[in-house]
Amino acid sequence: MVCTNLYAFCVLIHGSPPVWYETIPPSKSGVTFIHDSALSPRRYQPESIGPGVAVFDYDNDGWMDLYFVNSGVCDFFEPKTPVRNALYRNNRNGSFTDVTYKAGVAGRDFGLGVAATDYNDDGWTDLFVTNYGENILYRNNGDGSFTDVTKQAGLDARGLWTAAVWFDYDRDGMLDLFVGHFIRYDKTRERKCEYPDGLHYCHPMGYEPWPSKLYRNIGNGRFADVSEHSGIGVIKGKSFGAVATDINNDGWLDLFVANDSEPNFLFLNRCDGTFKEIGFEAGVAYSSDGAARSGMGVDAADYDGDGWEDLFVANFNREHFSLYRNRRDNSFSDEAGQTGIAEATQMYSGWGVKFFDLDADGDQDLIVCNGHPDDLIESINSSLKHKEPILLFENRTGKFANLGARAGEAFTRDFPARGLAVGDLNNDGFPDVVVANNGAAPLLLKHTGVGRSGAANHWVGLDLKGHSVGARITWSAGGIKRSRLKTAGGSYLSSHDPRELLGLGAATKLEWLEVRWPGPSKQVDRFEDVAADRYYSLKQAGKLE
């Protein structure tokens, strides 16, 4: 039941206020995927890391499909029954159909994360899967199937790969690829962390860091390894989440990388094919007391509406999460305490995260999923839990209020969560959420379309065609001007719906909409009197369709 009248009336008649999200069970969704973490008595490190999930439209029918990553055969795991990734086609009626084998995307090696994009600009969304082993580049054939083109593309390096971010760092019009690397690892390098009750997963602090990769798209489906030349691969880290954004509004995409037990990296784009790592001087590398924290999930957005990109990092328990406000001089201040984030996250270990407009009021709200990586943590620490809650925060003029049970029944329960992706699965203009759980079934959360007052606000959906990462979207609704930068990556091992949902509040149209496209063209497309509550697609220098 969804209340459409005033909030107070709903409470009076039905006894409880409307909630933001309802859980869609497998019996309705048809999503029967269950992640196999490869849990073993030995507790090998990769078992605790995945999985990720992608929300993307693989068949160009205008409806978002789902891709879940699973573990697989590796040097420490030989499954007793076959383990595979899963692609689900959206049936446009609230349910999904498993088309994995038909599409040819079952995966190989030990899967962890996924990033979806159209890397070859043919109009079809491709998939890049990060693994412990060799990564996979699946090229979309445009007929419902994919081809593994990893080796031809030059992306077959082996390692323990995590985040993948597609972005045009050199502004040549082709999407390049950052691939984060966690620790230097194979079965022989596993450490032993033994407690009275047995072996536990070891803290990453005891493992050797390793450099990540940057691949430049050189066309014809091939990539060149520019890790050393660019400066990205010169520094060793323990990378988990990564997001491409523009921290100084110079029109060139920078890269923020969260490291676990190592200082975070902030790679500032020098506009000449190289990056300068400025994490320390920017104030995002360490905590306020000078300690490297356990960064996992990340995101970037302008949460305070000043036109400059801010940064978020989900950390380990007792470290509190970081909300870095942009000072507009290539430095940041951690506002987690002042905004309410620190107190709400102090005891949790955070992974997938996303800034998004929950209530279509035009500002950026926040969701983050959590779970302690040690499944046996409760046996040695009574104050911590393996499964932890999902937190939904409403942005209230720059302060974040944890909605708790008001968010929905799922937010009263605990999960072994890792990846998180946000997307509009039923094209109603309200953002749904998919959470990928470690060693368990995923969670599908459907937005009810109900606001805090019990009535929905209005929205405009925008699907920017072509390479649009770095585009600046500006709009006016009800006389209020707002803007948003289209970023890439973010969350943890996951890939979001690429469409942008613009909140209008009570307004029923946009007075005007402006898109400033990325790259040297400086193309600006502007439109007047844009009707609300529908999706539009837009090509550079094109028309709203």
Coordinates of C-alpha atoms in Angstrom, one line a residue, residues 9-541:
F9 CA -3.5 11.5 7.3
C10 CA -1.6 8.3 6.4
V11 CA -0.4 7.9 10.0
L12 CA -3.9 8.5 11.4
I13 CA -5.7 6.0 9.1
H14 CA -3.0 3.3 8.6
G15 CA -1.2 3.6 11.9
S16 CA 2.3 4.0 10.5
P17 CA 4.0 6.5 8.2
P18 CA 4.9 5.6 4.6
V19 CA 8.4 4.2 4.0
W20 CA 10.8 5.0 1.3
Y21 CA 11.7 1.4 0.2
E22 CA 10.0 -2.0 0.1
T23 CA 12.0 -5.2 -0.3
I24 CA 11.3 -7.2 -3.4
P25 CA 11.7 -11.0 -2.7
P26 CA 13.1 -13.5 -5.2
S27 CA 9.6 -14.9 -5.7
K28 CA 8.5 -11.7 -7.3
S29 CA 11.8 -10.4 -8.9
G30 CA 12.9 -13.8 -10.3
V31 CA 16.4 -12.9 -9.1
T32 CA 17.6 -16.2 -7.5
F33 CA 21.4 -15.4 -7.6
I34 CA 23.3 -16.3 -4.4
H35 CA 26.9 -15.3 -4.0
D36 CA 29.4 -18.0 -3.1
S37 CA 32.1 -16.4 -1.0
A38 CA 34.2 -19.6 -1.1
L39 CA 34.3 -19.5 2.7
S40 CA 36.9 -21.9 3.9
P41 CA 38.4 -22.8 7.3
R42 CA 41.7 -21.2 6.2
R43 CA 40.0 -17.8 5.6
Y44 CA 41.8 -16.6 2.4
Q45 CA 41.6 -12.9 2.0
P46 CA 39.7 -12.6 -1.3
E47 CA 36.8 -14.6 0.2
S48 CA 35.8 -11.5 2.3
I49 CA 36.1 -8.9 -0.5
G50 CA 33.3 -9.3 -3.0
P51 CA 30.8 -9.1 -4.7
G52 CA 29.8 -6.1 -6.8
V53 CA 26.7 -5.5 -9.0
A54 CA 25.9 -3.5 -12.1
V55 CA 22.7 -1.8 -13.0
F56 CA 22.8 -1.2 -16.8
D57 CA 20.8 -1.6 -20.0
Y58 CA 22.5 -4.3 -22.0
D59 CA 19.8 -4.7 -24.8
N60 CA 19.0 -1.0 -25.4
D61 CA 15.3 -1.4 -24.6
G62 CA 15.3 1.5 -22.1
W63 CA 15.0 -0.7 -19.0
M64 CA 17.8 -1.4 -16.6
D65 CA 19.1 -5.0 -16.3
L66 CA 21.2 -6.5 -13.5
Y67 CA 24.6 -8.2 -13.5
F68 CA 25.9 -10.0 -10.4
V69 CA 29.5 -11.1 -9.9
N70 CA 30.4 -14.4 -8.2
S71 CA 33.6 -16.1 -7.1
G72 CA 35.1 -18.9 -9.0
V73 CA 38.0 -21.3 -9.6
C74 CA 41.4 -20.0 -8.3
D75 CA 44.5 -21.3 -6.5
F76 CA 42.6 -21.7 -3.2
F77 CA 39.1 -22.6 -4.4
E78 CA 37.7 -25.5 -6.4
P79 CA 33.9 -25.3 -6.2
K80 CA 32.1 -28.5 -5.7
T81 CA 29.3 -27.2 -7.9
P82 CA 29.7 -24.7 -10.8
V83 CA 29.9 -21.1 -9.7
R84 CA 29.1 -18.3 -12.2
N85 CA 28.2 -14.6 -12.6
A86 CA 24.6 -13.8 -13.5
L87 CA 22.9 -11.5 -16.0
Y88 CA 19.2 -10.8 -15.5
R89 CA 17.1 -9.1 -18.3
N90 CA 14.5 -6.7 -17.1
N91 CA 11.0 -8.0 -18.1
R92 CA 9.5 -4.6 -17.6
N93 CA 6.9 -5.9 -15.1
G94 CA 9.0 -5.9 -11.9
S95 CA 10.6 -9.3 -12.7
F96 CA 13.8 -10.4 -14.3
T97 CA 14.9 -13.4 -16.4
D98 CA 18.4 -15.1 -16.1
V99 CA 20.0 -14.8 -19.6
T100 CA 23.6 -15.5 -18.5
Y101 CA 24.4 -18.4 -20.7
K102 CA 22.6 -17.0 -23.7
A103 CA 24.6 -13.7 -23.3
G104 CA 27.9 -15.5 -22.7
V105 CA 28.9 -13.6 -19.5
A106 CA 29.2 -16.4 -16.9
G107 CA 32.7 -15.2 -15.9
R108 CA 35.9 -17.0 -15.0
D109 CA 38.6 -16.9 -12.3
F110 CA 37.5 -15.4 -8.9
G111 CA 35.1 -12.6 -9.6
L112 CA 34.9 -9.4 -7.5
G113 CA 33.6 -6.3 -9.2
V114 CA 32.1 -4.9 -12.4
A115 CA 32.0 -1.6 -14.4
A116 CA 29.6 -1.1 -17.3
T117 CA 30.1 1.4 -20.1
D118 CA 30.2 1.7 -23.9
Y119 CA 34.0 1.7 -24.2
N120 CA 34.1 1.5 -28.1
D121 CA 31.3 4.0 -28.8
D122 CA 29.1 1.7 -30.8
G123 CA 26.0 2.4 -28.9
W124 CA 25.9 -0.8 -26.8
T125 CA 27.0 -1.1 -23.2
D126 CA 29.9 -3.4 -22.5
L127 CA 31.0 -5.0 -19.2
F128 CA 34.4 -5.0 -17.5
V129 CA 34.7 -7.6 -14.6
T130 CA 37.5 -7.4 -12.1
N131 CA 38.8 -10.6 -10.7
Y132 CA 41.4 -12.3 -8.6
G133 CA 43.2 -13.6 -11.6
E134 CA 42.7 -12.0 -15.0
N135 CA 40.0 -9.4 -15.5
I136 CA 37.4 -9.7 -18.3
L137 CA 36.3 -7.2 -20.9
Y138 CA 33.0 -8.4 -22.4
R139 CA 32.2 -6.5 -25.7
N140 CA 28.5 -6.2 -26.3
N141 CA 27.7 -7.6 -29.8
G142 CA 24.4 -5.8 -30.0
D143 CA 22.4 -9.0 -30.4
G144 CA 21.9 -10.0 -26.8
S145 CA 25.4 -11.6 -26.5
F146 CA 28.9 -10.6 -25.5
T147 CA 32.4 -11.6 -26.6
D148 CA 35.4 -11.9 -24.2
V149 CA 37.9 -9.6 -25.9
T150 CA 40.3 -9.2 -22.9
K151 CA 43.5 -10.4 -24.5
Q152 CA 42.9 -8.5 -27.7
A153 CA 42.3 -5.4 -25.8
G154 CA 45.5 -5.8 -23.8
L155 CA 43.8 -5.9 -20.4
D156 CA 44.8 -9.5 -19.3
A157 CA 47.2 -8.6 -16.5
R158 CA 46.9 -10.9 -13.5
G159 CA 46.4 -9.7 -9.9
L160 CA 43.9 -9.0 -7.1
W161 CA 41.8 -6.4 -8.9
T162 CA 39.0 -4.3 -7.3
A163 CA 37.6 -1.0 -8.5
A164 CA 37.3 -0.2 -12.2
V165 CA 36.5 3.3 -13.5
W166 CA 35.9 4.3 -17.1
F167 CA 36.7 8.0 -17.8
D168 CA 38.4 10.1 -20.5
Y169 CA 41.4 11.4 -18.6
D170 CA 43.2 12.9 -21.6
R171 CA 40.0 14.4 -23.3
D172 CA 40.6 12.6 -26.6
G173 CA 37.0 11.5 -26.8
M174 CA 37.7 7.8 -25.9
L175 CA 37.1 6.2 -22.6
D176 CA 40.2 5.1 -20.7
L177 CA 40.3 2.7 -17.8
F178 CA 41.6 2.8 -14.2
V179 CA 41.8 -0.6 -12.5
G180 CA 42.5 -0.6 -8.8
H181 CA 44.7 -3.3 -7.2
F182 CA 44.4 -4.5 -3.7
I183 CA 47.3 -6.3 -2.0
R184 CA 50.1 -8.4 -3.6
Y185 CA 48.5 -11.8 -3.3
D186 CA 48.4 -15.5 -4.1
K187 CA 47.7 -18.5 -1.9
T188 CA 51.3 -18.8 -0.8
R189 CA 51.2 -15.2 0.6
E190 CA 48.2 -15.8 2.9
R191 CA 48.9 -14.9 6.5
K192 CA 47.6 -16.9 9.5
C193 CA 45.6 -15.0 12.1
E194 CA 44.6 -17.5 14.7
Y195 CA 42.4 -16.9 17.8
P196 CA 41.2 -19.4 20.4
D197 CA 38.1 -20.2 18.2
G198 CA 40.2 -20.8 15.1
L199 CA 41.5 -18.9 12.1
H200 CA 40.0 -15.4 11.2
Y201 CA 40.5 -13.2 8.2
C202 CA 43.6 -11.1 8.7
H203 CA 43.6 -7.3 8.7
P204 CA 45.0 -5.9 5.3
M205 CA 47.7 -4.1 7.3
G206 CA 49.8 -7.2 7.3
Y207 CA 49.9 -7.6 3.4
E208 CA 52.2 -5.9 0.9
P209 CA 50.6 -3.0 -1.1
W210 CA 50.7 -3.1 -4.9
P211 CA 50.3 -0.5 -7.7
S212 CA 47.1 0.0 -9.7
K213 CA 46.8 0.3 -13.5
L214 CA 45.7 3.0 -15.9
Y215 CA 45.0 2.0 -19.5
R216 CA 44.7 4.5 -22.3
N217 CA 42.1 3.8 -25.0
I218 CA 44.1 3.9 -28.3
G219 CA 41.1 2.9 -30.5
N220 CA 40.3 -0.2 -32.5
G221 CA 39.3 -2.0 -29.2
R222 CA 42.8 -1.8 -27.8
F223 CA 44.4 -0.2 -24.7
A224 CA 47.9 0.9 -23.8
D225 CA 49.3 0.5 -20.3
V226 CA 50.2 4.0 -19.2
S227 CA 50.4 3.3 -15.5
E228 CA 54.0 4.4 -15.1
H229 CA 53.9 7.4 -17.5
S230 CA 50.7 8.8 -16.0
G231 CA 51.9 8.5 -12.4
I232 CA 49.0 6.3 -11.4
G233 CA 51.1 3.1 -11.2
V234 CA 54.2 4.7 -9.5
I235 CA 52.7 4.5 -6.0
K236 CA 51.8 1.3 -4.3
G237 CA 48.5 1.1 -2.4
K238 CA 45.7 -1.2 -1.3
S239 CA 42.9 0.1 -3.5
F240 CA 39.3 -0.6 -3.0
G241 CA 36.9 2.1 -4.2
A242 CA 37.6 4.8 -6.8
V243 CA 35.7 7.7 -8.4
A244 CA 36.5 10.0 -11.2
T245 CA 35.4 13.6 -10.7
D246 CA 36.6 17.2 -11.2
I247 CA 37.8 18.6 -7.9
N248 CA 38.9 22.0 -9.2
N249 CA 36.4 22.7 -11.9
D250 CA 39.1 22.9 -14.6
G251 CA 37.3 20.6 -17.0
W252 CA 39.8 17.7 -16.5
L253 CA 38.8 14.6 -14.6
D254 CA 40.7 13.8 -11.4
L255 CA 40.7 10.4 -9.6
F256 CA 40.1 9.7 -5.9
V257 CA 41.1 6.3 -4.7
A258 CA 40.3 4.8 -1.2
N259 CA 43.1 2.6 0.2
D260 CA 42.7 0.1 3.1
S261 CA 45.3 0.7 5.8
E262 CA 47.3 2.9 3.5
P263 CA 46.8 6.7 2.8
N264 CA 44.1 7.5 0.3
F265 CA 45.2 8.8 -3.1
L266 CA 43.9 11.9 -4.8
F267 CA 45.3 12.1 -8.3
L268 CA 45.1 15.6 -9.7
N269 CA 44.9 15.7 -13.5
R270 CA 47.8 17.8 -14.8
C271 CA 46.1 18.2 -18.2
D272 CA 49.1 16.7 -20.1
G273 CA 48.5 12.9 -19.7
T274 CA 49.9 12.8 -16.2
F275 CA 48.6 13.0 -12.6
K276 CA 50.0 14.5 -9.4
E277 CA 49.1 12.6 -6.2
I278 CA 48.0 15.3 -3.7
G279 CA 46.2 13.3 -1.1
F280 CA 48.3 14.5 1.8
E281 CA 48.3 18.2 1.0
A282 CA 44.6 18.0 0.1
G283 CA 43.8 16.6 3.6
V284 CA 42.2 13.3 2.3
A285 CA 45.0 10.8 2.8
Y286 CA 44.9 10.4 6.6
S287 CA 42.6 10.9 9.5
S288 CA 42.8 14.1 11.5
D289 CA 45.2 12.5 13.9
G290 CA 47.5 11.4 11.1
A291 CA 46.5 7.7 10.8
A292 CA 45.8 5.9 7.6
R293 CA 42.3 4.5 7.8
S294 CA 40.7 1.5 6.1
G295 CA 39.0 3.2 3.1
M296 CA 36.6 0.9 1.1
G297 CA 33.7 2.6 -0.7
V298 CA 33.8 6.1 -2.1
D299 CA 31.7 8.6 -3.9
A300 CA 31.8 12.3 -5.1
A301 CA 29.1 14.9 -5.3
D302 CA 28.3 18.5 -4.4
Y303 CA 26.4 17.7 -1.2
D304 CA 26.3 21.4 0.0
G305 CA 25.3 22.9 -3.3
D306 CA 28.2 25.3 -3.7
G307 CA 29.2 24.1 -7.2
W308 CA 32.3 22.1 -6.1
E309 CA 32.7 18.4 -5.8
D310 CA 33.0 16.9 -2.3
L311 CA 34.2 13.4 -1.4
F312 CA 33.0 10.6 0.7
V313 CA 34.9 7.5 2.1
A314 CA 33.4 4.6 4.0
N315 CA 35.9 3.3 6.5
F316 CA 36.4 0.5 9.0
N317 CA 34.6 0.4 12.4
R318 CA 35.7 2.9 15.0
E319 CA 37.3 5.1 12.3
H320 CA 34.0 6.8 11.3
F321 CA 33.3 7.5 7.7
S322 CA 34.7 10.7 6.0
L323 CA 32.8 13.4 4.4
Y324 CA 35.3 15.8 2.8
R325 CA 34.0 19.3 1.9
N326 CA 35.8 21.0 -1.0
R327 CA 37.5 24.2 0.1
R328 CA 37.9 25.3 -3.6
D329 CA 41.7 25.4 -3.4
N330 CA 42.6 21.7 -4.0
S331 CA 42.1 20.9 -0.3
F332 CA 39.2 19.4 1.8
S333 CA 38.0 19.5 5.4
D334 CA 36.4 16.5 7.0
E335 CA 32.8 17.5 7.9
A336 CA 31.7 14.0 9.1
G337 CA 31.3 15.3 12.7
Q338 CA 29.4 18.4 11.9
T339 CA 27.0 16.7 9.4
G340 CA 26.1 13.8 11.6
I341 CA 27.9 11.2 9.6
A342 CA 30.6 10.4 12.1
E343 CA 28.3 9.6 15.0
A344 CA 26.0 7.4 12.8
T345 CA 28.9 5.4 11.3
Q346 CA 31.3 5.0 14.2
M347 CA 30.8 1.3 14.8
Y348 CA 30.3 0.1 11.2
S349 CA 32.5 -1.1 8.3
G350 CA 31.3 0.6 5.1
W351 CA 31.4 -0.6 1.5
G352 CA 29.0 0.4 -1.2
V353 CA 27.9 4.0 -1.1
K354 CA 26.0 6.5 -3.3
F355 CA 25.0 10.1 -3.3
F356 CA 21.6 10.4 -4.9
D357 CA 18.4 12.4 -4.8
L358 CA 16.2 10.2 -2.6
D359 CA 13.2 12.5 -2.4
A360 CA 13.5 14.4 -5.7
D361 CA 14.0 17.7 -3.9
G362 CA 17.1 18.6 -5.9
D363 CA 19.8 18.0 -3.3
Q364 CA 22.1 15.0 -2.7
D365 CA 21.0 12.3 -0.1
L366 CA 23.2 9.4 0.8
I367 CA 23.0 5.6 1.2
V368 CA 25.8 3.3 2.5
C369 CA 25.8 -0.4 3.1
N370 CA 28.0 -2.1 5.8
G371 CA 29.3 -5.4 7.0
H372 CA 32.4 -6.5 9.0
P373 CA 34.7 -8.5 6.8
D374 CA 35.4 -11.1 9.5
D375 CA 32.5 -13.4 9.7
L376 CA 33.7 -14.6 13.1
I377 CA 34.2 -11.1 14.6
E378 CA 31.5 -11.6 17.2
S379 CA 33.4 -14.5 18.9
I380 CA 36.3 -12.2 19.7
N381 CA 34.6 -8.8 20.1
S382 CA 31.1 -8.5 21.6
S383 CA 30.7 -4.9 20.5
L384 CA 30.9 -5.7 16.8
K385 CA 28.8 -7.7 14.4
H386 CA 29.5 -9.4 11.0
K387 CA 26.2 -8.4 9.5
E388 CA 25.4 -4.7 9.8
P389 CA 22.6 -2.3 8.8
I390 CA 22.2 -0.3 5.6
L391 CA 22.1 3.4 6.4
L392 CA 19.9 5.9 4.5
F393 CA 20.6 9.6 5.1
E394 CA 18.4 12.5 4.1
N395 CA 20.2 15.7 3.3
R396 CA 18.6 18.5 5.4
T397 CA 20.4 21.7 4.4
G398 CA 23.9 20.1 4.6
K399 CA 23.2 17.9 7.6
F400 CA 22.4 14.2 7.2
A401 CA 19.6 12.6 9.1
N402 CA 19.7 8.8 9.5
L403 CA 16.2 7.7 8.5
G404 CA 16.4 4.3 10.2
A405 CA 13.2 2.3 10.2
R406 CA 11.5 5.2 8.3
A407 CA 13.5 4.1 5.3
G408 CA 11.8 0.7 5.2
E409 CA 11.8 -2.8 6.7
A410 CA 15.2 -3.8 5.2
F411 CA 16.8 -0.9 7.1
T412 CA 15.9 -2.6 10.4
R413 CA 17.9 -5.7 9.5
D414 CA 21.6 -6.5 9.1
F415 CA 23.4 -7.8 6.1
P416 CA 26.9 -9.0 5.0
A417 CA 26.8 -6.2 2.4
R418 CA 29.5 -5.2 -0.1
G419 CA 28.6 -3.8 -3.5
L420 CA 25.7 -1.3 -3.9
A421 CA 24.2 0.1 -7.1
V422 CA 21.4 2.7 -7.5
G423 CA 19.1 2.8 -10.5
D424 CA 15.5 3.2 -11.6
L425 CA 14.5 -0.4 -12.3
N426 CA 10.9 0.3 -13.2
N427 CA 11.3 3.7 -15.0
D428 CA 9.0 5.5 -12.5
G429 CA 11.5 8.2 -11.9
F430 CA 12.5 7.1 -8.4
P431 CA 15.8 5.5 -7.5
D432 CA 15.8 1.8 -6.6
V433 CA 18.7 0.1 -4.8
V434 CA 20.5 -3.2 -5.3
V435 CA 22.8 -4.5 -2.6
A436 CA 25.2 -7.4 -3.3
N437 CA 25.9 -9.5 -0.1
N438 CA 28.9 -11.5 0.6
G439 CA 28.1 -15.2 0.7
A440 CA 24.3 -14.5 0.4
A441 CA 21.5 -13.5 -1.8
P442 CA 21.3 -9.8 -3.0
L443 CA 18.8 -7.3 -1.8
L444 CA 16.4 -5.5 -4.2
L445 CA 14.8 -2.4 -2.8
K446 CA 12.0 -0.7 -4.7
H447 CA 11.4 3.0 -4.1
T448 CA 7.8 3.5 -3.1
G449 CA 7.6 7.0 -4.7
V450 CA 6.5 8.5 -1.5
G451 CA 8.1 11.6 0.0
R452 CA 8.4 12.7 3.6
S453 CA 5.1 14.5 3.4
G454 CA 3.4 11.4 1.9
A455 CA 3.3 12.9 -1.6
A456 CA 5.9 12.5 -4.3
N457 CA 7.9 15.3 -5.8
H458 CA 8.5 15.7 -9.5
W459 CA 11.5 14.8 -11.5
V460 CA 13.2 14.8 -14.9
G461 CA 15.3 11.8 -16.1
L462 CA 18.2 12.6 -18.4
D463 CA 20.1 10.0 -20.5
L464 CA 23.2 11.6 -22.0
K465 CA 24.4 9.7 -25.0
G466 CA 28.0 9.3 -25.9
H467 CA 30.9 9.9 -23.6
S468 CA 29.4 12.2 -21.0
V469 CA 31.4 11.7 -17.8
G470 CA 32.4 15.2 -16.7
A471 CA 29.4 16.9 -18.1
R472 CA 27.9 19.7 -16.0
I473 CA 24.1 19.6 -15.8
T474 CA 22.4 22.8 -14.6
W475 CA 18.7 23.3 -14.2
S476 CA 16.1 25.7 -12.7
A477 CA 12.9 24.5 -11.1
G478 CA 10.5 26.6 -9.0
G479 CA 13.0 29.5 -9.3
I480 CA 15.8 27.5 -7.7
K481 CA 19.0 26.9 -9.7
R482 CA 20.9 23.6 -9.1
S483 CA 23.8 21.8 -10.8
R484 CA 25.4 18.4 -10.9
L485 CA 28.6 17.0 -12.4
K486 CA 28.3 13.5 -14.0
T487 CA 31.0 11.4 -12.3
A488 CA 32.2 7.9 -13.0
G489 CA 32.9 4.9 -10.7
G490 CA 32.2 5.3 -7.0
S491 CA 30.5 3.0 -4.6
Y492 CA 32.3 -0.3 -4.2
L493 CA 33.0 -2.9 -7.0
S494 CA 29.7 -1.7 -8.6
S495 CA 28.2 0.2 -11.4
H496 CA 25.1 2.5 -11.3
D497 CA 22.3 3.3 -13.7
P498 CA 24.0 5.9 -16.0
R499 CA 20.9 8.1 -16.3
E500 CA 20.6 11.2 -14.1
L501 CA 17.5 11.9 -12.1
L502 CA 17.0 15.7 -11.5
G503 CA 14.7 16.6 -8.6
L504 CA 12.2 19.4 -9.1
G505 CA 10.5 19.4 -5.7
A506 CA 6.9 20.6 -6.1
A507 CA 7.6 22.2 -9.5
T508 CA 6.0 20.6 -12.5
K509 CA 8.6 21.7 -15.1
L510 CA 12.1 22.9 -15.5
E511 CA 12.2 26.5 -16.4
W512 CA 15.4 25.7 -18.2
L513 CA 18.0 22.9 -18.5
E514 CA 21.6 23.3 -19.6
V515 CA 24.2 20.6 -20.3
R516 CA 27.8 21.6 -20.7
W517 CA 29.5 18.7 -22.3
P518 CA 33.0 17.5 -21.3
G519 CA 36.1 17.9 -23.5
P520 CA 37.6 20.6 -25.7
S521 CA 34.4 21.3 -27.7
K522 CA 32.9 23.2 -24.8
Q523 CA 29.5 22.5 -26.3
V524 CA 26.6 23.8 -24.3
D525 CA 23.0 22.6 -25.0
R526 CA 20.2 24.6 -23.4
F527 CA 16.4 23.9 -23.4
E528 CA 13.5 25.9 -22.0
D529 CA 10.2 24.7 -20.4
V530 CA 11.1 21.0 -20.0
A531 CA 8.1 19.0 -18.8
A532 CA 8.5 16.9 -15.6
D533 CA 8.0 13.2 -14.8
R534 CA 9.5 11.7 -17.9
Y535 CA 12.9 10.6 -19.3
Y536 CA 14.7 12.4 -22.1
S537 CA 17.7 11.3 -24.1
L538 CA 20.2 13.8 -25.4
K539 CA 23.2 13.7 -27.8
Q540 CA 25.8 16.5 -27.9
A541 CA 24.4 19.4 -30.0

